[in-house]
Amino acid sequence: MFKTLHRRVKDLERRLNIPTGRDLSDPEDRRRATWHFHLMDHAFLRVLWTNFYPVTDGVYRSNQPSPQRLHRYAKLGIKTVLNLRGNTPLSYYLFEKEACAKLGMELIDIKFAARSLPTPESLIALEQVFRTIPKPFVMHCKSGADRAGFASALYLMMIEGRPVDEAARQLHWRFIHLKSTDTGVLDHFLRFYAREHARSGIALMDWVRNGYDRDEVTRSFRDWQAGKWSAQP
């Protein structure tokens, strides 16, 4: 059902084909960017729904913030925004970059996906960001459900040494994360690592550097979906 709904939404977006403005200093481009942000990036859904929650002391998660919401975050004392959608010259990023500059907030970009696993290099880069990012900070993706939840779980494991079963609670339906869809591959990353840790006691980043095979974990997710994969070590 969710795959069908997602496909229909994408088909509608392609038919609408609203262009994104590229230059916010140009009034016409800014108008295009505003329409694109609200209709194509679904900002109208996020006016009241923020998916904003604390992860741990000085660390928050949310969906894509608008400039107005970034202003509220700045008033809360948040210094840094970690954008998990990457540096893409589309409406949402242009508005976010402009607002952060005006508010004196640091914007850090790193690209993760909701339906596919990161490379070892991306995970190592994320850990480095986590170790150096000025706090308080908020991390976000588009909906604040999948990438933000995955990164929140990784923060708890990488930086605070929390156990995987505790960290995995960041991927939960209350954040609108659905384990039964393709985004469940993020849960399976944690599930797979938990099995490896139970076998050998290997630390997360040691496993990422020396044992993690993205293709193998992805294949095992398909096996898990088919009921052919065991979490037992």
PDB file of N, CA and C in Angstrom, residues 70 78-88 93-111 129 132-140:
ATOM      1  N   LEU A  70      13.603  27.530  11.423  1.00  0.00           N
ATOM      2  CA  LEU A  70      15.012  27.722  11.779  1.00  0.00           C
ATOM      3  C   LEU A  70      15.172  28.914  12.719  1.00  0.00           C
ATOM      4  N   ILE A  78      19.932  26.563  19.427  1.00  0.00           N
ATOM      5  CA  ILE A  78      20.565  25.616  18.504  1.00  0.00           C
ATOM      6  C   ILE A  78      21.553  26.370  17.620  1.00  0.00           C
ATOM      7  N   LYS A  79      22.779  25.861  17.555  1.00  0.00           N
ATOM      8  CA  LYS A  79      23.851  26.547  16.839  1.00  0.00           C
ATOM      9  C   LYS A  79      24.102  25.993  15.440  1.00  0.00           C
ATOM     10  N   THR A  80      23.813  24.695  15.256  1.00  0.00           N
ATOM     11  CA  THR A  80      24.239  24.015  14.038  1.00  0.00           C
ATOM     12  C   THR A  80      23.105  23.178  13.476  1.00  0.00           C
ATOM     13  N   VAL A  81      23.026  23.129  12.154  1.00  0.00           N
ATOM     14  CA  VAL A  81      22.055  22.296  11.452  1.00  0.00           C
ATOM     15  C   VAL A  81      22.826  21.261  10.643  1.00  0.00           C
ATOM     16  N   LEU A  82      22.532  19.992  10.880  1.00  0.00           N
ATOM     17  CA  LEU A  82      23.122  18.903  10.102  1.00  0.00           C
ATOM     18  C   LEU A  82      22.073  18.429   9.109  1.00  0.00           C
ATOM     19  N   ASN A  83      22.289  18.754   7.851  1.00  0.00           N
ATOM     20  CA  ASN A  83      21.370  18.422   6.773  1.00  0.00           C
ATOM     21  C   ASN A  83      21.777  17.082   6.175  1.00  0.00           C
ATOM     22  N   LEU A  84      20.926  16.075   6.317  1.00  0.00           N
ATOM     23  CA  LEU A  84      21.227  14.725   5.831  1.00  0.00           C
ATOM     24  C   LEU A  84      20.772  14.508   4.394  1.00  0.00           C
ATOM     25  N   ARG A  85      20.295  15.559   3.734  1.00  0.00           N
ATOM     26  CA  ARG A  85      19.813  15.447   2.354  1.00  0.00           C
ATOM     27  C   ARG A  85      20.879  15.828   1.333  1.00  0.00           C
ATOM     28  N   GLY A  86      22.009  16.312   1.800  1.00  0.00           N
ATOM     29  CA  GLY A  86      23.085  16.674   0.896  1.00  0.00           C
ATOM     30  C   GLY A  86      22.954  18.093   0.360  1.00  0.00           C
ATOM     31  N   ASN A  87      24.016  18.545  -0.270  1.00  0.00           N
ATOM     32  CA  ASN A  87      24.082  19.886  -0.849  1.00  0.00           C
ATOM     33  C   ASN A  87      23.507  19.838  -2.259  1.00  0.00           C
ATOM     34  N   THR A  88      22.208  20.071  -2.361  1.00  0.00           N
ATOM     35  CA  THR A  88      21.500  19.990  -3.635  1.00  0.00           C
ATOM     36  C   THR A  88      20.875  21.344  -3.938  1.00  0.00           C
ATOM     37  N   TYR A  93      16.953  23.495  -0.051  1.00  0.00           N
ATOM     38  CA  TYR A  93      18.325  23.764   0.374  1.00  0.00           C
ATOM     39  C   TYR A  93      18.658  25.246   0.234  1.00  0.00           C
ATOM     40  N   LEU A  94      18.177  25.871  -0.831  1.00  0.00           N
ATOM     41  CA  LEU A  94      18.448  27.295  -1.027  1.00  0.00           C
ATOM     42  C   LEU A  94      17.867  28.128   0.114  1.00  0.00           C
ATOM     43  N   PHE A  95      16.630  27.819   0.507  1.00  0.00           N
ATOM     44  CA  PHE A  95      16.014  28.552   1.620  1.00  0.00           C
ATOM     45  C   PHE A  95      16.724  28.258   2.940  1.00  0.00           C
ATOM     46  N   GLU A  96      17.115  27.010   3.128  1.00  0.00           N
ATOM     47  CA  GLU A  96      17.798  26.639   4.371  1.00  0.00           C
ATOM     48  C   GLU A  96      19.159  27.321   4.479  1.00  0.00           C
ATOM     49  N   LYS A  97      19.904  27.305   3.388  1.00  0.00           N
ATOM     50  CA  LYS A  97      21.225  27.926   3.394  1.00  0.00           C
ATOM     51  C   LYS A  97      21.122  29.424   3.647  1.00  0.00           C
ATOM     52  N   GLU A  98      20.158  30.071   3.003  1.00  0.00           N
ATOM     53  CA  GLU A  98      19.956  31.508   3.190  1.00  0.00           C
ATOM     54  C   GLU A  98      19.587  31.822   4.636  1.00  0.00           C
ATOM     55  N   ALA A  99      18.663  31.035   5.204  1.00  0.00           N
ATOM     56  CA  ALA A  99      18.207  31.297   6.571  1.00  0.00           C
ATOM     57  C   ALA A  99      19.321  31.075   7.583  1.00  0.00           C
ATOM     58  N   CYS A 100      20.090  30.004   7.410  1.00  0.00           N
ATOM     59  CA  CYS A 100      21.186  29.734   8.350  1.00  0.00           C
ATOM     60  C   CYS A 100      22.214  30.860   8.324  1.00  0.00           C
ATOM     61  N   ALA A 101      22.506  31.369   7.129  1.00  0.00           N
ATOM     62  CA  ALA A 101      23.467  32.472   7.021  1.00  0.00           C
ATOM     63  C   ALA A 101      22.948  33.717   7.744  1.00  0.00           C
ATOM     64  N   LYS A 102      21.665  34.016   7.587  1.00  0.00           N
ATOM     65  CA  LYS A 102      21.085  35.191   8.239  1.00  0.00           C
ATOM     66  C   LYS A 102      21.066  35.047   9.756  1.00  0.00           C
ATOM     67  N   LEU A 103      20.859  33.808  10.221  1.00  0.00           N
ATOM     68  CA  LEU A 103      20.723  33.558  11.658  1.00  0.00           C
ATOM     69  C   LEU A 103      22.048  33.274  12.354  1.00  0.00           C
ATOM     70  N   GLY A 104      23.124  33.154  11.576  1.00  0.00           N
ATOM     71  CA  GLY A 104      24.420  32.833  12.159  1.00  0.00           C
ATOM     72  C   GLY A 104      24.533  31.386  12.603  1.00  0.00           C
ATOM     73  N   MET A 105      23.745  30.512  11.991  1.00  0.00           N
ATOM     74  CA  MET A 105      23.800  29.086  12.303  1.00  0.00           C
ATOM     75  C   MET A 105      24.710  28.392  11.294  1.00  0.00           C
ATOM     76  N   GLU A 106      25.519  27.452  11.767  1.00  0.00           N
ATOM     77  CA  GLU A 106      26.365  26.688  10.855  1.00  0.00           C
ATOM     78  C   GLU A 106      25.532  25.596  10.200  1.00  0.00           C
ATOM     79  N   LEU A 107      25.683  25.444   8.890  1.00  0.00           N
ATOM     80  CA  LEU A 107      24.984  24.409   8.134  1.00  0.00           C
ATOM     81  C   LEU A 107      26.002  23.398   7.633  1.00  0.00           C
ATOM     82  N   ILE A 108      25.822  22.140   8.011  1.00  0.00           N
ATOM     83  CA  ILE A 108      26.707  21.054   7.590  1.00  0.00           C
ATOM     84  C   ILE A 108      25.893  20.089   6.746  1.00  0.00           C
ATOM     85  N   ASP A 109      26.403  19.735   5.577  1.00  0.00           N
ATOM     86  CA  ASP A 109      25.683  18.874   4.645  1.00  0.00           C
ATOM     87  C   ASP A 109      26.365  17.519   4.518  1.00  0.00           C
ATOM     88  N   ILE A 110      25.572  16.477   4.595  1.00  0.00           N
ATOM     89  CA  ILE A 110      26.059  15.129   4.325  1.00  0.00           C
ATOM     90  C   ILE A 110      24.890  14.361   3.726  1.00  0.00           C
ATOM     91  N   LYS A 111      25.148  13.558   2.718  1.00  0.00           N
ATOM     92  CA  LYS A 111      24.041  12.927   1.983  1.00  0.00           C
ATOM     93  C   LYS A 111      23.877  11.468   2.382  1.00  0.00           C
ATOM     94  N   VAL A 129      31.922  14.027  11.652  1.00  0.00           N
ATOM     95  CA  VAL A 129      31.035  15.178  11.851  1.00  0.00           C
ATOM     96  C   VAL A 129      30.492  15.181  13.269  1.00  0.00           C
ATOM     97  N   THR A 132      32.886  16.479  15.912  1.00  0.00           N
ATOM     98  CA  THR A 132      33.361  17.863  15.821  1.00  0.00           C
ATOM     99  C   THR A 132      32.240  18.899  15.741  1.00  0.00           C
ATOM    100  N   ILE A 133      31.013  18.481  15.554  1.00  0.00           N
ATOM    101  CA  ILE A 133      29.918  19.423  15.317  1.00  0.00           C
ATOM    102  C   ILE A 133      29.633  20.257  16.569  1.00  0.00           C
ATOM    103  N   PRO A 134      29.498  21.570  16.420  1.00  0.00           N
ATOM    104  CA  PRO A 134      29.134  22.408  17.567  1.00  0.00           C
ATOM    105  C   PRO A 134      27.708  22.096  18.041  1.00  0.00           C
ATOM    106  N   LYS A 135      27.548  21.971  19.329  1.00  0.00           N
ATOM    107  CA  LYS A 135      26.248  21.704  19.933  1.00  0.00           C
ATOM    108  C   LYS A 135      25.746  22.969  20.643  1.00  0.00           C
ATOM    109  N   PRO A 136      24.446  23.071  20.806  1.00  0.00           N
ATOM    110  CA  PRO A 136      23.388  22.154  20.404  1.00  0.00           C
ATOM    111  C   PRO A 136      23.219  22.140  18.881  1.00  0.00           C
ATOM    112  N   PHE A 137      22.816  20.975  18.355  1.00  0.00           N
ATOM    113  CA  PHE A 137      22.562  20.881  16.921  1.00  0.00           C
ATOM    114  C   PHE A 137      21.298  20.076  16.667  1.00  0.00           C
ATOM    115  N   VAL A 138      20.729  20.309  15.495  1.00  0.00           N
ATOM    116  CA  VAL A 138      19.574  19.546  15.039  1.00  0.00           C
ATOM    117  C   VAL A 138      19.953  18.872  13.733  1.00  0.00           C
ATOM    118  N   MET A 139      19.608  17.603  13.602  1.00  0.00           N
ATOM    119  CA  MET A 139      19.822  16.878  12.349  1.00  0.00           C
ATOM    120  C   MET A 139      18.460  16.640  11.703  1.00  0.00           C
ATOM    121  N   HIS A 140      18.423  16.709  10.384  1.00  0.00           N
ATOM    122  CA  HIS A 140      17.137  16.535   9.711  1.00  0.00           C
ATOM    123  C   HIS A 140      17.320  15.883   8.352  1.00  0.00           C
TER     124      HIS A 140
END
